[in-house]
Amino acid sequence: MEELLLEYGLTGLFILSFLAATFLPVVSEAALGALILAGMDPYACVAAATAGNTLGAMATWGIGRWGSEPFLTRMLRLSAAQRERAVRIFARYGSWSLLLAWTPILGDPLCAVAGLFGLSLKRFVPPVLLGKLARYAALAYLLS
């Protein structure tokens, strides 16, 4: 996989980061690390990963906004416990909870719940972008 990632570079990182934010079991951090350790510009890698992951989160938001209840439960494998936890956190902290959109297990349900609650993209994108940028920047800093 590393050879394939190095062949596609930032485009591959962008795509993997997008997919990682859409309920698929993809690890974008490993891809970011592989490219940085292979000598690619850390700033460009952070930008590509952040953009892809943020757009993937927006897709998950859209699924929450316009997808049906059975689709969220069955197709996205969003368990009742995951959804209920995300609903509680989102109800308590509102759009600020989306700073946690980068976290495993909780992040994707939070993005879907934000869509379910009808949160506008104007309020959705800033905290999601900030949280994801901070995560990738911290990882790049540790690897540089």
PDB file of C-alpha atoms in Angstrom:
ATOM      1  CA  MET A   1       0.000   0.000   0.000  1.00  0.00           C
ATOM      2  CA  GLU A   2       2.882   2.362   0.777  1.00  0.00           C
ATOM      3  CA  GLU A   3       4.163   2.085  -2.803  1.00  0.00           C
ATOM      4  CA  LEU A   4       0.709   2.883  -4.144  1.00  0.00           C
ATOM      5  CA  LEU A   5       0.415   5.864  -1.823  1.00  0.00           C
ATOM      6  CA  LEU A   6       3.828   7.185  -2.839  1.00  0.00           C
ATOM      7  CA  GLU A   7       2.837   6.828  -6.500  1.00  0.00           C
ATOM      8  CA  TYR A   8      -0.323   8.906  -6.030  1.00  0.00           C
ATOM      9  CA  GLY A   9       1.157  11.264  -3.427  1.00  0.00           C
ATOM     10  CA  LEU A  10      -1.042  14.110  -2.257  1.00  0.00           C
ATOM     11  CA  THR A  11      -3.962  13.001  -4.428  1.00  0.00           C
ATOM     12  CA  GLY A  12      -3.890   9.573  -2.803  1.00  0.00           C
ATOM     13  CA  LEU A  13      -3.682  11.147   0.644  1.00  0.00           C
ATOM     14  CA  PHE A  14      -6.640  13.412  -0.156  1.00  0.00           C
ATOM     15  CA  ILE A  15      -8.754  10.445  -1.321  1.00  0.00           C
ATOM     16  CA  LEU A  16      -7.821   8.263   1.665  1.00  0.00           C
ATOM     17  CA  SER A  17      -8.544  11.139   4.043  1.00  0.00           C
ATOM     18  CA  PHE A  18     -11.927  11.711   2.398  1.00  0.00           C
ATOM     19  CA  LEU A  19     -12.823   8.032   2.718  1.00  0.00           C
ATOM     20  CA  ALA A  20     -11.658   7.917   6.346  1.00  0.00           C
ATOM     21  CA  ALA A  21     -14.313  10.504   7.258  1.00  0.00           C
ATOM     22  CA  THR A  22     -17.172   8.569   5.663  1.00  0.00           C
ATOM     23  CA  PHE A  23     -17.639   5.553   7.972  1.00  0.00           C
ATOM     24  CA  LEU A  24     -15.163   3.465   5.982  1.00  0.00           C
ATOM     25  CA  PRO A  25     -12.367   1.753   7.909  1.00  0.00           C
ATOM     26  CA  VAL A  26      -9.499   3.751   6.383  1.00  0.00           C
ATOM     27  CA  VAL A  27      -6.593   5.143   8.410  1.00  0.00           C
ATOM     28  CA  SER A  28      -5.522   8.475   6.979  1.00  0.00           C
ATOM     29  CA  GLU A  29      -2.950   9.127   9.707  1.00  0.00           C
ATOM     30  CA  ALA A  30      -0.802   6.246   8.476  1.00  0.00           C
ATOM     31  CA  ALA A  31      -0.918   7.645   4.946  1.00  0.00           C
ATOM     32  CA  LEU A  32       0.058  11.109   6.180  1.00  0.00           C
ATOM     33  CA  GLY A  33       2.926   9.648   8.163  1.00  0.00           C
ATOM     34  CA  ALA A  34       4.161   7.535   5.260  1.00  0.00           C
ATOM     35  CA  LEU A  35       4.299  10.517   2.910  1.00  0.00           C
ATOM     36  CA  ILE A  36       6.021  12.789   5.426  1.00  0.00           C
ATOM     37  CA  LEU A  37       8.578  10.116   6.295  1.00  0.00           C
ATOM     38  CA  ALA A  38       9.169   9.609   2.563  1.00  0.00           C
ATOM     39  CA  GLY A  39      10.215  13.260   2.332  1.00  0.00           C
ATOM     40  CA  MET A  40       7.093  15.016   1.084  1.00  0.00           C
ATOM     41  CA  ASP A  41       6.396  18.561   2.274  1.00  0.00           C
ATOM     42  CA  PRO A  42       4.600  18.287   5.655  1.00  0.00           C
ATOM     43  CA  TYR A  43       2.574  21.463   5.011  1.00  0.00           C
ATOM     44  CA  ALA A  44       1.247  20.123   1.709  1.00  0.00           C
ATOM     45  CA  CYS A  45       0.481  16.765   3.328  1.00  0.00           C
ATOM     46  CA  VAL A  46      -1.422  18.424   6.195  1.00  0.00           C
ATOM     47  CA  ALA A  47      -3.367  20.564   3.714  1.00  0.00           C
ATOM     48  CA  ALA A  48      -4.330  17.584   1.531  1.00  0.00           C
ATOM     49  CA  ALA A  49      -5.322  15.409   4.484  1.00  0.00           C
ATOM     50  CA  THR A  50      -7.306  18.210   6.154  1.00  0.00           C
ATOM     51  CA  ALA A  51      -9.143  19.103   2.942  1.00  0.00           C
ATOM     52  CA  GLY A  52     -10.009  15.489   2.159  1.00  0.00           C
ATOM     53  CA  ASN A  53     -11.090  14.659   5.695  1.00  0.00           C
ATOM     54  CA  THR A  54     -13.183  17.831   5.998  1.00  0.00           C
ATOM     55  CA  LEU A  55     -14.952  17.144   2.687  1.00  0.00           C
ATOM     56  CA  GLY A  56     -15.546  13.559   3.816  1.00  0.00           C
ATOM     57  CA  ALA A  57     -17.096  14.878   7.023  1.00  0.00           C
ATOM     58  CA  MET A  58     -19.323  17.124   4.907  1.00  0.00           C
ATOM     59  CA  ALA A  59     -20.469  14.033   2.985  1.00  0.00           C
ATOM     60  CA  THR A  60     -21.290  12.330   6.285  1.00  0.00           C
ATOM     61  CA  TRP A  61     -23.164  15.479   7.367  1.00  0.00           C
ATOM     62  CA  GLY A  62     -25.135  15.256   4.109  1.00  0.00           C
ATOM     63  CA  ILE A  63     -26.001  11.629   4.776  1.00  0.00           C
ATOM     64  CA  GLY A  64     -27.304  12.660   8.192  1.00  0.00           C
ATOM     65  CA  ARG A  65     -29.208  15.569   6.712  1.00  0.00           C
ATOM     66  CA  TRP A  66     -30.860  13.800   3.777  1.00  0.00           C
ATOM     67  CA  GLY A  67     -30.405  10.095   4.492  1.00  0.00           C
ATOM     68  CA  SER A  68     -33.127   7.976   5.980  1.00  0.00           C
ATOM     69  CA  GLU A  69     -33.092   6.458   9.455  1.00  0.00           C
ATOM     70  CA  PRO A  70     -32.665   2.879   8.138  1.00  0.00           C
ATOM     71  CA  PHE A  71     -29.787   4.016   5.919  1.00  0.00           C
ATOM     72  CA  LEU A  72     -27.945   5.544   8.884  1.00  0.00           C
ATOM     73  CA  THR A  73     -28.479   2.461  10.986  1.00  0.00           C
ATOM     74  CA  ARG A  74     -28.003  -0.350   8.485  1.00  0.00           C
ATOM     75  CA  MET A  75     -25.782   0.925   5.690  1.00  0.00           C
ATOM     76  CA  LEU A  76     -23.448   3.068   7.766  1.00  0.00           C
ATOM     77  CA  ARG A  77     -23.368   0.597  10.657  1.00  0.00           C
ATOM     78  CA  LEU A  78     -24.243   3.369  13.069  1.00  0.00           C
ATOM     79  CA  SER A  79     -25.311   1.539  16.207  1.00  0.00           C
ATOM     80  CA  ALA A  80     -28.027   2.871  18.463  1.00  0.00           C
ATOM     81  CA  ALA A  81     -25.435   3.378  21.223  1.00  0.00           C
ATOM     82  CA  GLN A  82     -23.095   5.362  18.943  1.00  0.00           C
ATOM     83  CA  ARG A  83     -25.928   7.504  17.690  1.00  0.00           C
ATOM     84  CA  GLU A  84     -27.362   8.101  21.167  1.00  0.00           C
ATOM     85  CA  ARG A  85     -23.949   9.092  22.528  1.00  0.00           C
ATOM     86  CA  ALA A  86     -23.410  11.486  19.620  1.00  0.00           C
ATOM     87  CA  VAL A  87     -26.894  12.958  20.103  1.00  0.00           C
ATOM     88  CA  ARG A  88     -26.228  13.555  23.826  1.00  0.00           C
ATOM     89  CA  ILE A  89     -22.874  15.223  23.165  1.00  0.00           C
ATOM     90  CA  PHE A  90     -24.235  17.301  20.299  1.00  0.00           C
ATOM     91  CA  ALA A  91     -27.307  18.341  22.276  1.00  0.00           C
ATOM     92  CA  ARG A  92     -25.124  19.433  25.190  1.00  0.00           C
ATOM     93  CA  TYR A  93     -22.288  21.204  23.371  1.00  0.00           C
ATOM     94  CA  GLY A  94     -23.848  22.073  20.005  1.00  0.00           C
ATOM     95  CA  SER A  95     -21.554  22.801  17.089  1.00  0.00           C
ATOM     96  CA  TRP A  96     -18.525  23.023  19.415  1.00  0.00           C
ATOM     97  CA  SER A  97     -18.767  19.247  19.853  1.00  0.00           C
ATOM     98  CA  LEU A  98     -17.671  19.012  16.219  1.00  0.00           C
ATOM     99  CA  LEU A  99     -14.136  19.881  17.298  1.00  0.00           C
ATOM    100  CA  LEU A 100     -14.144  16.145  18.137  1.00  0.00           C
ATOM    101  CA  ALA A 101     -15.101  15.124  14.595  1.00  0.00           C
ATOM    102  CA  TRP A 102     -11.577  13.734  14.130  1.00  0.00           C
ATOM    103  CA  THR A 103     -11.911  11.177  16.949  1.00  0.00           C
ATOM    104  CA  PRO A 104     -12.313   7.500  16.161  1.00  0.00           C
ATOM    105  CA  ILE A 105     -15.742   5.951  16.799  1.00  0.00           C
ATOM    106  CA  LEU A 106     -17.394   9.232  17.878  1.00  0.00           C
ATOM    107  CA  GLY A 107     -16.434  11.603  15.049  1.00  0.00           C
ATOM    108  CA  ASP A 108     -18.454  10.108  12.197  1.00  0.00           C
ATOM    109  CA  PRO A 109     -21.667   9.783  14.235  1.00  0.00           C
ATOM    110  CA  LEU A 110     -21.248  13.389  15.420  1.00  0.00           C
ATOM    111  CA  CYS A 111     -21.096  14.590  11.815  1.00  0.00           C
ATOM    112  CA  ALA A 112     -24.167  12.543  10.875  1.00  0.00           C
ATOM    113  CA  VAL A 113     -26.079  13.807  13.931  1.00  0.00           C
ATOM    114  CA  ALA A 114     -25.196  17.404  13.022  1.00  0.00           C
ATOM    115  CA  GLY A 115     -26.867  16.765   9.677  1.00  0.00           C
ATOM    116  CA  LEU A 116     -29.845  15.085  11.361  1.00  0.00           C
ATOM    117  CA  PHE A 117     -30.289  18.132  13.602  1.00  0.00           C
ATOM    118  CA  GLY A 118     -30.209  20.393  10.542  1.00  0.00           C
ATOM    119  CA  LEU A 119     -27.032  22.257  11.481  1.00  0.00           C
ATOM    120  CA  SER A 120     -26.059  24.535   8.598  1.00  0.00           C
ATOM    121  CA  LEU A 121     -22.780  23.994   6.769  1.00  0.00           C
ATOM    122  CA  LYS A 122     -21.839  27.527   7.826  1.00  0.00           C
ATOM    123  CA  ARG A 123     -21.834  26.365  11.459  1.00  0.00           C
ATOM    124  CA  PHE A 124     -20.625  22.822  10.695  1.00  0.00           C
ATOM    125  CA  VAL A 125     -17.455  23.444   8.707  1.00  0.00           C
ATOM    126  CA  PRO A 126     -15.404  25.766  10.991  1.00  0.00           C
ATOM    127  CA  PRO A 127     -15.165  23.497  14.067  1.00  0.00           C
ATOM    128  CA  VAL A 128     -14.735  20.374  11.930  1.00  0.00           C
ATOM    129  CA  LEU A 129     -11.980  21.995   9.874  1.00  0.00           C
ATOM    130  CA  LEU A 130     -10.233  23.318  12.976  1.00  0.00           C
ATOM    131  CA  GLY A 131     -10.292  19.961  14.772  1.00  0.00           C
ATOM    132  CA  LYS A 132      -9.055  18.025  11.769  1.00  0.00           C
ATOM    133  CA  LEU A 133      -6.336  20.565  10.990  1.00  0.00           C
ATOM    134  CA  ALA A 134      -5.108  20.445  14.592  1.00  0.00           C
ATOM    135  CA  ARG A 135      -4.930  16.647  14.525  1.00  0.00           C
ATOM    136  CA  TYR A 136      -3.003  16.428  11.253  1.00  0.00           C
ATOM    137  CA  ALA A 137      -0.719  19.339  12.171  1.00  0.00           C
ATOM    138  CA  ALA A 138       0.126  17.712  15.512  1.00  0.00           C
ATOM    139  CA  LEU A 139       0.900  14.422  13.801  1.00  0.00           C
ATOM    140  CA  ALA A 140       3.067  16.145  11.178  1.00  0.00           C
ATOM    141  CA  TYR A 141       4.886  18.036  13.900  1.00  0.00           C
ATOM    142  CA  LEU A 142       5.637  14.787  15.762  1.00  0.00           C
ATOM    143  CA  LEU A 143       6.958  13.178  12.569  1.00  0.00           C
ATOM    144  CA  SER A 144       9.096  16.126  11.430  1.00  0.00           C
TER     145      SER A 144
END
